[in-house]
Amino acid sequence: MTDLPPSVRLTTGRGGLPVLLVDGPAARGEVYLHGATVTGWTPAGQDPVLWVSPTAQFSAGTAIRGGVPICFPWFGALAGHPQAPAHGFARLSDWSLAGAQDDGENVTVRLRLTDDEATRSSAWPHRFEAEYTVVFGSRLTLSLQVTNLGDHEVVIEEALHTYYRVDDIRAAEVTGLEGAAFHDRLAGPEASPGEPGPVRFGSETDRIYLGSTAAATIRDPGAGRAVVITKDGSAATVVWNPWIDKARAMSDFGDDDWQRMLCVEVANIGRTAVRLPPAGSHTMSATFELHPDPDAKETP
Ligand code: TA6
């Protein structure tokens, strides 16, 4: 049993699943061992930053709808394997607690997933170790390090599928991706050349910006704040809002919840997938930081 600092408590959460509750000097946090899903990050003095569906399922075999599900070792549907779960097995797996530390400012939690009989009989049967480091502080930093334990090259796709709270998606926008080409997953296979302005939302939006290493900022005027998302080891960014019809079609998503959430995902997918030689290792990391948005309108 890993010794935990007083600011970290392993307890039983929703659906009877084990959850780590973090009550640190600079932030509170919550991580389910199921999928190593960070379901809460609240910097001191701030409102919660992550969105979790009120009707999210907390059960084995189901991904938690919200927080930061980990997509690995593939993203979306796996070509040639229609039975394979969308977004890989990592967010459906029980990760183990590798350690936790509190340095008086930030609280760091480390979780681990390695291949097992289930993964070795999956559509991606390779030997691997994944170590996920979560630093809860005035910023939230997530680092996913994957090591190839096998004797042949493997290719991995990965995404930190982060659900952010927004006051109203119709007033929110994403800056930082101006001019970047993207694949609109709702349109044809050809790439869109990129738009000169911020990403704004007026319908279902599902875009993959391939080759994008840029930081992105979610501007949330209604909440009077912005979230700046910086990243390292990631060459793709996904922007998703299901809008009305898709939200209604999801059982773990309230019909009106599309108004209050937005996914901006740090990823390596498609032509930016990562090739790992035997013993090779790769780390993808993301840091989220709240900023008072100068153009935001304080909520009444
Ligand atoms: O990241 C966007 C996306 O790939 C969308 O196409 C949508 O499927 C979303 O992920 C949620 O996927 P999930 O399997 O969690 O319902």
mmCIF file of C-alpha atoms and ligand atoms in Angstrom:
data_model
loop_
_atom_site.group_PDB
_atom_site.id
_atom_site.type_symbol
_atom_site.label_atom_id
_atom_site.label_comp_id
_atom_site.label_asym_id
_atom_site.label_seq_id
_atom_site.Cartn_x
_atom_site.Cartn_y
_atom_site.Cartn_z
ATOM 1 C CA MET A 1 0.000 0.000 0.000
ATOM 2 C CA THR A 2 1.463 3.350 -1.045
ATOM 3 C CA ASP A 3 1.937 5.822 1.811
ATOM 4 C CA LEU A 4 -0.224 8.870 1.121
ATOM 5 C CA PRO A 5 0.322 12.416 2.386
ATOM 6 C CA PRO A 6 -2.486 13.787 4.560
ATOM 7 C CA SER A 7 -3.763 15.833 1.594
ATOM 8 C CA VAL A 8 -4.515 12.674 -0.423
ATOM 9 C CA ARG A 9 -7.190 10.191 0.578
ATOM 10 C CA LEU A 10 -8.048 6.936 -1.195
ATOM 11 C CA THR A 11 -11.735 6.209 -0.641
ATOM 12 C CA THR A 12 -14.821 4.786 -2.308
ATOM 13 C CA GLY A 13 -16.438 7.077 -4.850
ATOM 14 C CA ARG A 14 -19.444 6.952 -7.153
ATOM 15 C CA GLY A 15 -20.516 3.519 -8.278
ATOM 16 C CA GLY A 16 -18.334 2.056 -5.507
ATOM 17 C CA LEU A 17 -15.225 2.848 -7.551
ATOM 18 C CA PRO A 18 -11.943 3.761 -5.800
ATOM 19 C CA VAL A 19 -11.194 7.462 -5.967
ATOM 20 C CA LEU A 20 -8.343 9.662 -4.798
ATOM 21 C CA LEU A 21 -9.512 12.866 -3.146
ATOM 22 C CA VAL A 22 -6.915 15.632 -3.073
ATOM 23 C CA ASP A 23 -7.240 18.600 -0.736
ATOM 24 C CA GLY A 24 -4.012 20.469 -1.330
ATOM 25 C CA PRO A 25 -2.806 23.978 -0.469
ATOM 26 C CA ALA A 26 -3.387 25.331 -3.986
ATOM 27 C CA ALA A 27 -6.219 23.192 -5.291
ATOM 28 C CA ARG A 28 -8.647 20.374 -4.680
ATOM 29 C CA GLY A 29 -8.738 17.436 -7.042
ATOM 30 C CA GLU A 30 -10.303 14.072 -7.716
ATOM 31 C CA VAL A 31 -8.988 11.079 -9.679
ATOM 32 C CA TYR A 32 -10.773 7.774 -10.207
ATOM 33 C CA LEU A 33 -8.491 4.741 -10.583
ATOM 34 C CA HIS A 34 -11.034 3.655 -13.200
ATOM 35 C CA GLY A 35 -9.437 4.927 -16.369
ATOM 36 C CA ALA A 36 -7.117 7.167 -14.268
ATOM 37 C CA THR A 37 -9.872 9.685 -14.911
ATOM 38 C CA VAL A 38 -9.285 13.079 -13.346
ATOM 39 C CA THR A 39 -12.832 14.157 -12.501
ATOM 40 C CA GLY A 40 -12.111 17.300 -10.535
ATOM 41 C CA TRP A 41 -9.693 20.209 -10.394
ATOM 42 C CA THR A 42 -10.653 23.312 -8.419
ATOM 43 C CA PRO A 43 -7.866 25.854 -7.820
ATOM 44 C CA ALA A 44 -8.142 27.632 -4.464
ATOM 45 C CA GLY A 45 -10.692 30.441 -4.629
ATOM 46 C CA GLN A 46 -11.960 29.395 -8.061
ATOM 47 C CA ASP A 47 -14.976 27.506 -9.397
ATOM 48 C CA PRO A 48 -14.422 23.938 -10.652
ATOM 49 C CA VAL A 49 -12.768 23.841 -14.079
ATOM 50 C CA LEU A 50 -13.693 20.375 -15.347
ATOM 51 C CA TRP A 51 -17.145 19.262 -16.415
ATOM 52 C CA VAL A 52 -18.565 15.847 -15.473
ATOM 53 C CA SER A 53 -21.959 14.812 -16.792
ATOM 54 C CA PRO A 54 -24.601 14.632 -14.055
ATOM 55 C CA THR A 55 -25.648 11.340 -15.650
ATOM 56 C CA ALA A 56 -22.140 9.935 -16.070
ATOM 57 C CA GLN A 57 -21.864 6.183 -15.479
ATOM 58 C CA PHE A 58 -19.342 5.117 -12.848
ATOM 59 C CA SER A 59 -18.985 1.437 -13.606
ATOM 60 C CA ALA A 60 -16.496 -1.054 -15.008
ATOM 61 C CA GLY A 61 -16.620 -1.264 -18.761
ATOM 62 C CA THR A 62 -17.954 2.276 -19.175
ATOM 63 C CA ALA A 63 -15.887 5.429 -19.669
ATOM 64 C CA ILE A 64 -16.672 8.236 -17.231
ATOM 65 C CA ARG A 65 -18.380 11.018 -19.223
ATOM 66 C CA GLY A 66 -16.391 14.035 -18.228
ATOM 67 C CA GLY A 67 -13.217 15.139 -16.520
ATOM 68 C CA VAL A 68 -10.191 13.902 -18.455
ATOM 69 C CA PRO A 69 -10.717 10.452 -19.984
ATOM 70 C CA ILE A 70 -7.469 9.045 -21.406
ATOM 71 C CA CYS A 71 -7.723 7.852 -24.995
ATOM 72 C CA PHE A 72 -5.006 5.204 -25.539
ATOM 73 C CA PRO A 73 -3.626 3.237 -27.426
ATOM 74 C CA TRP A 74 -5.945 4.348 -30.216
ATOM 75 C CA PHE A 75 -8.261 7.308 -30.827
ATOM 76 C CA GLY A 76 -11.847 6.988 -32.029
ATOM 77 C CA ALA A 77 -12.781 3.762 -33.790
ATOM 78 C CA LEU A 78 -9.981 1.263 -34.483
ATOM 79 C CA ALA A 79 -9.807 0.505 -38.203
ATOM 80 C CA GLY A 80 -10.535 -3.146 -38.911
ATOM 81 C CA HIS A 81 -11.752 -3.835 -35.374
ATOM 82 C CA PRO A 82 -15.437 -2.817 -35.164
ATOM 83 C CA GLN A 83 -15.769 -4.536 -31.757
ATOM 84 C CA ALA A 84 -12.866 -2.598 -30.229
ATOM 85 C CA PRO A 85 -13.993 0.098 -27.737
ATOM 86 C CA ALA A 86 -13.866 3.676 -29.017
ATOM 87 C CA HIS A 87 -10.777 5.575 -27.861
ATOM 88 C CA GLY A 88 -8.898 2.477 -26.677
ATOM 89 C CA PHE A 89 -8.897 0.500 -23.441
ATOM 90 C CA ALA A 90 -7.030 2.885 -21.099
ATOM 91 C CA ARG A 91 -10.115 4.841 -19.992
ATOM 92 C CA LEU A 92 -11.892 1.533 -19.256
ATOM 93 C CA SER A 93 -9.038 -0.018 -17.299
ATOM 94 C CA ASP A 94 -8.287 -0.057 -13.577
ATOM 95 C CA TRP A 95 -5.020 1.823 -13.096
ATOM 96 C CA SER A 96 -2.882 1.272 -10.006
ATOM 97 C CA LEU A 97 -1.724 3.969 -7.609
ATOM 98 C CA ALA A 98 2.057 4.299 -7.947
ATOM 99 C CA GLY A 99 2.573 7.157 -5.519
ATOM 100 C CA ALA A 100 1.520 10.561 -4.202
ATOM 101 C CA GLN A 101 3.474 13.504 -2.846
ATOM 102 C CA ASP A 102 2.602 16.922 -1.403
ATOM 103 C CA ASP A 103 5.410 19.511 -1.638
ATOM 104 C CA GLY A 104 3.520 22.135 0.325
ATOM 105 C CA GLU A 105 2.239 23.824 -2.844
ATOM 106 C CA ASN A 106 1.375 21.121 -5.388
ATOM 107 C CA VAL A 107 0.059 17.621 -4.870
ATOM 108 C CA THR A 108 1.359 15.017 -7.325
ATOM 109 C CA VAL A 109 -0.370 11.703 -7.953
ATOM 110 C CA ARG A 110 1.146 8.950 -10.101
ATOM 111 C CA LEU A 111 -0.917 6.164 -11.657
ATOM 112 C CA ARG A 112 0.247 3.206 -13.719
ATOM 113 C CA LEU A 113 -1.170 0.812 -16.307
ATOM 114 C CA THR A 114 0.681 -2.110 -17.863
ATOM 115 C CA ASP A 115 -0.327 -4.778 -20.331
ATOM 116 C CA ASP A 116 -2.281 -7.671 -18.918
ATOM 117 C CA GLU A 117 -4.162 -10.684 -20.222
ATOM 118 C CA ALA A 118 -7.076 -8.484 -21.288
ATOM 119 C CA THR A 119 -4.947 -6.019 -23.244
ATOM 120 C CA ARG A 120 -2.767 -8.784 -24.696
ATOM 121 C CA SER A 121 -5.921 -10.368 -26.111
ATOM 122 C CA SER A 122 -7.237 -7.021 -27.367
ATOM 123 C CA ALA A 123 -6.957 -5.472 -30.796
ATOM 124 C CA TRP A 124 -3.710 -3.917 -29.564
ATOM 125 C CA PRO A 125 -1.856 -6.851 -27.903
ATOM 126 C CA HIS A 126 1.518 -5.225 -27.317
ATOM 127 C CA ARG A 127 3.671 -5.033 -24.125
ATOM 128 C CA PHE A 128 3.682 -1.551 -22.616
ATOM 129 C CA GLU A 129 3.783 0.509 -19.448
ATOM 130 C CA ALA A 130 1.889 3.781 -19.085
ATOM 131 C CA GLU A 131 2.641 6.137 -16.207
ATOM 132 C CA TYR A 132 0.280 9.067 -15.659
ATOM 133 C CA THR A 133 1.428 11.938 -13.473
ATOM 134 C CA VAL A 134 -1.142 14.473 -12.281
ATOM 135 C CA VAL A 135 0.007 17.654 -10.548
ATOM 136 C CA PHE A 136 -2.793 19.492 -8.750
ATOM 137 C CA GLY A 137 -1.880 23.119 -8.046
ATOM 138 C CA SER A 138 -2.843 26.582 -9.232
ATOM 139 C CA ARG A 139 -2.230 24.880 -12.569
ATOM 140 C CA LEU A 140 -3.192 21.333 -13.474
ATOM 141 C CA THR A 141 -0.469 19.385 -15.250
ATOM 142 C CA LEU A 142 -1.090 15.960 -16.789
ATOM 143 C CA SER A 143 1.752 13.850 -18.199
ATOM 144 C CA LEU A 144 1.275 10.507 -19.924
ATOM 145 C CA GLN A 145 4.493 8.555 -20.415
ATOM 146 C CA VAL A 146 4.255 5.373 -22.468
ATOM 147 C CA THR A 147 7.109 2.860 -22.709
ATOM 148 C CA ASN A 148 7.303 0.025 -25.217
ATOM 149 C CA LEU A 149 8.203 -3.132 -23.265
ATOM 150 C CA GLY A 150 8.043 -5.371 -26.312
ATOM 151 C CA ASP A 151 10.638 -6.504 -28.868
ATOM 152 C CA HIS A 152 9.098 -4.726 -31.864
ATOM 153 C CA GLU A 153 8.058 -1.215 -32.827
ATOM 154 C CA VAL A 154 4.560 -0.142 -31.788
ATOM 155 C CA VAL A 155 2.410 2.805 -32.888
ATOM 156 C CA ILE A 156 0.255 4.569 -30.318
ATOM 157 C CA GLU A 157 -2.475 7.170 -30.529
ATOM 158 C CA GLU A 158 -3.332 9.110 -27.388
ATOM 159 C CA ALA A 159 -5.486 11.995 -26.227
ATOM 160 C CA LEU A 160 -6.287 13.720 -22.949
ATOM 161 C CA HIS A 161 -9.985 14.079 -23.735
ATOM 162 C CA THR A 162 -10.612 17.009 -21.383
ATOM 163 C CA TYR A 163 -14.154 18.233 -20.715
ATOM 164 C CA TYR A 164 -14.124 21.865 -19.576
ATOM 165 C CA ARG A 165 -16.988 23.699 -17.940
ATOM 166 C CA VAL A 166 -18.186 26.741 -19.873
ATOM 167 C CA ASP A 167 -20.906 29.154 -18.838
ATOM 168 C CA ASP A 168 -22.499 29.040 -22.309
ATOM 169 C CA ILE A 169 -20.860 27.404 -25.332
ATOM 170 C CA ARG A 170 -22.596 29.905 -27.581
ATOM 171 C CA ALA A 171 -20.542 32.728 -26.071
ATOM 172 C CA ALA A 172 -17.312 30.768 -25.639
ATOM 173 C CA GLU A 173 -14.481 30.613 -28.165
ATOM 174 C CA VAL A 174 -11.123 28.944 -28.624
ATOM 175 C CA THR A 175 -8.138 31.038 -29.666
ATOM 176 C CA GLY A 176 -4.679 29.877 -30.641
ATOM 177 C CA LEU A 177 -5.709 27.678 -33.557
ATOM 178 C CA GLU A 178 -6.194 30.506 -36.054
ATOM 179 C CA GLY A 179 -4.994 29.567 -39.510
ATOM 180 C CA ALA A 180 -4.287 25.942 -38.549
ATOM 181 C CA ALA A 181 -5.568 23.338 -40.992
ATOM 182 C CA PHE A 182 -8.007 20.888 -39.497
ATOM 183 C CA HIS A 183 -9.980 17.759 -40.350
ATOM 184 C CA ASP A 184 -13.671 18.383 -39.843
ATOM 185 C CA ARG A 185 -14.922 14.958 -38.774
ATOM 186 C CA LEU A 186 -18.462 15.951 -39.722
ATOM 187 C CA ALA A 187 -17.464 16.744 -43.303
ATOM 188 C CA GLY A 188 -15.471 14.794 -45.862
ATOM 189 C CA PRO A 189 -11.941 13.410 -45.495
ATOM 190 C CA GLU A 190 -10.234 16.462 -47.008
ATOM 191 C CA ALA A 191 -8.538 18.907 -44.667
ATOM 192 C CA SER A 192 -10.020 22.361 -44.149
ATOM 193 C CA PRO A 193 -7.457 25.122 -44.758
ATOM 194 C CA GLY A 194 -7.970 26.785 -41.393
ATOM 195 C CA GLU A 195 -9.879 29.856 -40.312
ATOM 196 C CA PRO A 196 -8.479 33.308 -39.567
ATOM 197 C CA GLY A 197 -10.449 33.823 -36.367
ATOM 198 C CA PRO A 198 -11.204 32.003 -33.119
ATOM 199 C CA VAL A 199 -13.238 28.781 -33.092
ATOM 200 C CA ARG A 200 -16.818 29.709 -32.250
ATOM 201 C CA PHE A 201 -19.711 27.326 -31.678
ATOM 202 C CA GLY A 202 -23.116 27.330 -33.377
ATOM 203 C CA SER A 203 -23.570 23.635 -34.168
ATOM 204 C CA GLU A 204 -21.955 20.238 -33.507
ATOM 205 C CA THR A 205 -18.217 20.761 -33.771
ATOM 206 C CA ASP A 206 -15.711 17.924 -34.111
ATOM 207 C CA ARG A 207 -12.328 19.042 -35.438
ATOM 208 C CA ILE A 208 -8.868 17.527 -35.403
ATOM 209 C CA TYR A 209 -6.020 20.010 -35.867
ATOM 210 C CA LEU A 210 -3.144 17.828 -37.064
ATOM 211 C CA GLY A 211 0.382 19.211 -36.827
ATOM 212 C CA SER A 212 -0.690 21.682 -34.154
ATOM 213 C CA THR A 213 1.721 22.191 -31.257
ATOM 214 C CA ALA A 214 0.235 25.564 -30.350
ATOM 215 C CA ALA A 215 -1.278 26.501 -27.023
ATOM 216 C CA ALA A 216 -5.033 26.976 -27.091
ATOM 217 C CA THR A 217 -7.154 29.239 -24.922
ATOM 218 C CA ILE A 218 -10.802 28.731 -24.042
ATOM 219 C CA ARG A 219 -12.380 32.140 -23.516
ATOM 220 C CA ASP A 220 -15.468 31.863 -21.333
ATOM 221 C CA PRO A 221 -16.943 35.375 -21.092
ATOM 222 C CA GLY A 222 -19.976 34.256 -19.059
ATOM 223 C CA ALA A 223 -17.741 32.841 -16.346
ATOM 224 C CA GLY A 224 -15.353 35.789 -16.527
ATOM 225 C CA ARG A 225 -12.314 33.598 -17.136
ATOM 226 C CA ALA A 226 -10.172 31.848 -19.666
ATOM 227 C CA VAL A 227 -8.334 28.523 -19.529
ATOM 228 C CA VAL A 228 -4.941 28.472 -21.223
ATOM 229 C CA ILE A 229 -3.943 24.996 -22.421
ATOM 230 C CA THR A 230 -0.234 24.519 -23.135
ATOM 231 C CA LYS A 231 1.253 21.220 -24.192
ATOM 232 C CA ASP A 232 4.437 19.301 -24.879
ATOM 233 C CA GLY A 233 4.960 16.149 -26.898
ATOM 234 C CA SER A 234 1.643 16.619 -28.689
ATOM 235 C CA ALA A 235 1.149 17.420 -32.373
ATOM 236 C CA ALA A 236 -2.649 17.327 -32.555
ATOM 237 C CA THR A 237 -5.504 19.159 -30.873
ATOM 238 C CA VAL A 238 -9.154 18.066 -30.959
ATOM 239 C CA VAL A 239 -12.072 20.454 -30.414
ATOM 240 C CA TRP A 240 -15.498 18.927 -29.761
ATOM 241 C CA ASN A 241 -18.948 19.973 -28.739
ATOM 242 C CA PRO A 242 -21.797 17.519 -29.442
ATOM 243 C CA TRP A 243 -24.486 20.222 -29.693
ATOM 244 C CA ILE A 244 -28.169 19.409 -29.395
ATOM 245 C CA ASP A 245 -28.883 16.213 -31.337
ATOM 246 C CA LYS A 246 -25.748 14.286 -30.347
ATOM 247 C CA ALA A 247 -26.173 15.292 -26.696
ATOM 248 C CA ARG A 248 -29.740 14.022 -26.802
ATOM 249 C CA ALA A 249 -28.528 10.717 -28.313
ATOM 250 C CA MET A 250 -26.064 10.026 -25.483
ATOM 251 C CA SER A 251 -27.574 8.325 -22.421
ATOM 252 C CA ASP A 252 -24.886 9.709 -20.089
ATOM 253 C CA PHE A 253 -25.335 13.277 -21.282
ATOM 254 C CA GLY A 254 -28.183 15.603 -20.287
ATOM 255 C CA ASP A 255 -30.177 17.010 -23.195
ATOM 256 C CA ASP A 256 -29.049 20.557 -22.398
ATOM 257 C CA ASP A 257 -25.551 19.739 -21.163
ATOM 258 C CA TRP A 258 -24.011 20.660 -24.518
ATOM 259 C CA GLN A 259 -24.437 24.302 -23.486
ATOM 260 C CA ARG A 260 -22.128 23.978 -20.495
ATOM 261 C CA MET A 261 -19.180 21.949 -21.737
ATOM 262 C CA LEU A 262 -16.406 21.973 -24.309
ATOM 263 C CA CYS A 263 -13.689 19.441 -25.095
ATOM 264 C CA VAL A 264 -10.249 20.684 -26.139
ATOM 265 C CA GLU A 265 -8.004 17.641 -26.297
ATOM 266 C CA VAL A 266 -4.213 17.400 -26.343
ATOM 267 C CA ALA A 267 -3.421 14.450 -28.587
ATOM 268 C CA ASN A 268 -1.248 12.491 -30.984
ATOM 269 C CA ILE A 269 -3.475 10.821 -33.562
ATOM 270 C CA GLY A 270 -3.519 9.907 -37.251
ATOM 271 C CA ARG A 271 -0.363 11.037 -38.997
ATOM 272 C CA THR A 272 0.864 12.414 -35.657
ATOM 273 C CA ALA A 273 0.604 8.991 -33.952
ATOM 274 C CA VAL A 274 3.777 8.081 -32.027
ATOM 275 C CA ARG A 275 6.084 5.260 -33.158
ATOM 276 C CA LEU A 276 7.931 3.618 -30.257
ATOM 277 C CA PRO A 277 10.913 1.295 -30.864
ATOM 278 C CA PRO A 278 11.580 -1.488 -28.352
ATOM 279 C CA ALA A 279 12.338 0.139 -24.954
ATOM 280 C CA GLY A 280 11.336 3.490 -26.472
ATOM 281 C CA SER A 281 9.387 5.938 -24.344
ATOM 282 C CA HIS A 282 7.315 9.044 -25.104
ATOM 283 C CA THR A 283 5.705 11.625 -22.854
ATOM 284 C CA MET A 284 2.765 13.824 -23.811
ATOM 285 C CA SER A 285 1.862 16.527 -21.311
ATOM 286 C CA ALA A 286 -0.694 19.286 -20.917
ATOM 287 C CA THR A 287 -0.936 22.163 -18.486
ATOM 288 C CA PHE A 288 -4.169 24.051 -17.791
ATOM 289 C CA GLU A 289 -4.109 27.493 -16.216
ATOM 290 C CA LEU A 290 -6.964 29.781 -15.333
ATOM 291 C CA HIS A 291 -6.754 33.435 -16.305
ATOM 292 C CA PRO A 292 -9.111 36.286 -15.562
ATOM 293 C CA ASP A 293 -10.296 36.996 -19.099
ATOM 294 C CA PRO A 294 -9.940 40.755 -19.678
ATOM 295 C CA ASP A 295 -12.815 40.759 -22.139
ATOM 296 C CA ALA A 296 -15.062 38.613 -19.982
ATOM 297 C CA LYS A 297 -18.308 39.996 -18.656
ATOM 298 C CA GLU A 298 -18.589 39.260 -14.957
ATOM 299 C CA THR A 299 -21.679 37.175 -14.327
ATOM 300 C CA PRO A 300 -24.436 39.333 -12.679
HETATM 301 O O1 TA6 B 1 -12.962 13.743 -29.320
HETATM 302 C C1 TA6 B 1 -14.148 13.899 -30.034
HETATM 303 C C2 TA6 B 1 -14.805 12.529 -30.206
HETATM 304 O O2 TA6 B 1 -13.983 11.667 -30.956
HETATM 305 C C3 TA6 B 1 -16.176 12.735 -30.833
HETATM 306 O O3 TA6 B 1 -16.206 12.253 -32.163
HETATM 307 C C4 TA6 B 1 -17.104 11.970 -29.892
HETATM 308 O O4 TA6 B 1 -17.206 10.624 -30.305
HETATM 309 C C5 TA6 B 1 -16.357 12.125 -28.578
HETATM 310 O O5 TA6 B 1 -15.000 11.917 -28.930
HETATM 311 C C6 TA6 B 1 -16.831 11.269 -27.439
HETATM 312 O O6 TA6 B 1 -16.532 9.938 -27.679
HETATM 313 P P1 TA6 B 1 -17.080 8.862 -26.605
HETATM 314 O O7 TA6 B 1 -16.595 7.535 -27.116
HETATM 315 O O8 TA6 B 1 -16.495 9.227 -25.286
HETATM 316 O O9 TA6 B 1 -18.569 9.031 -26.606
#
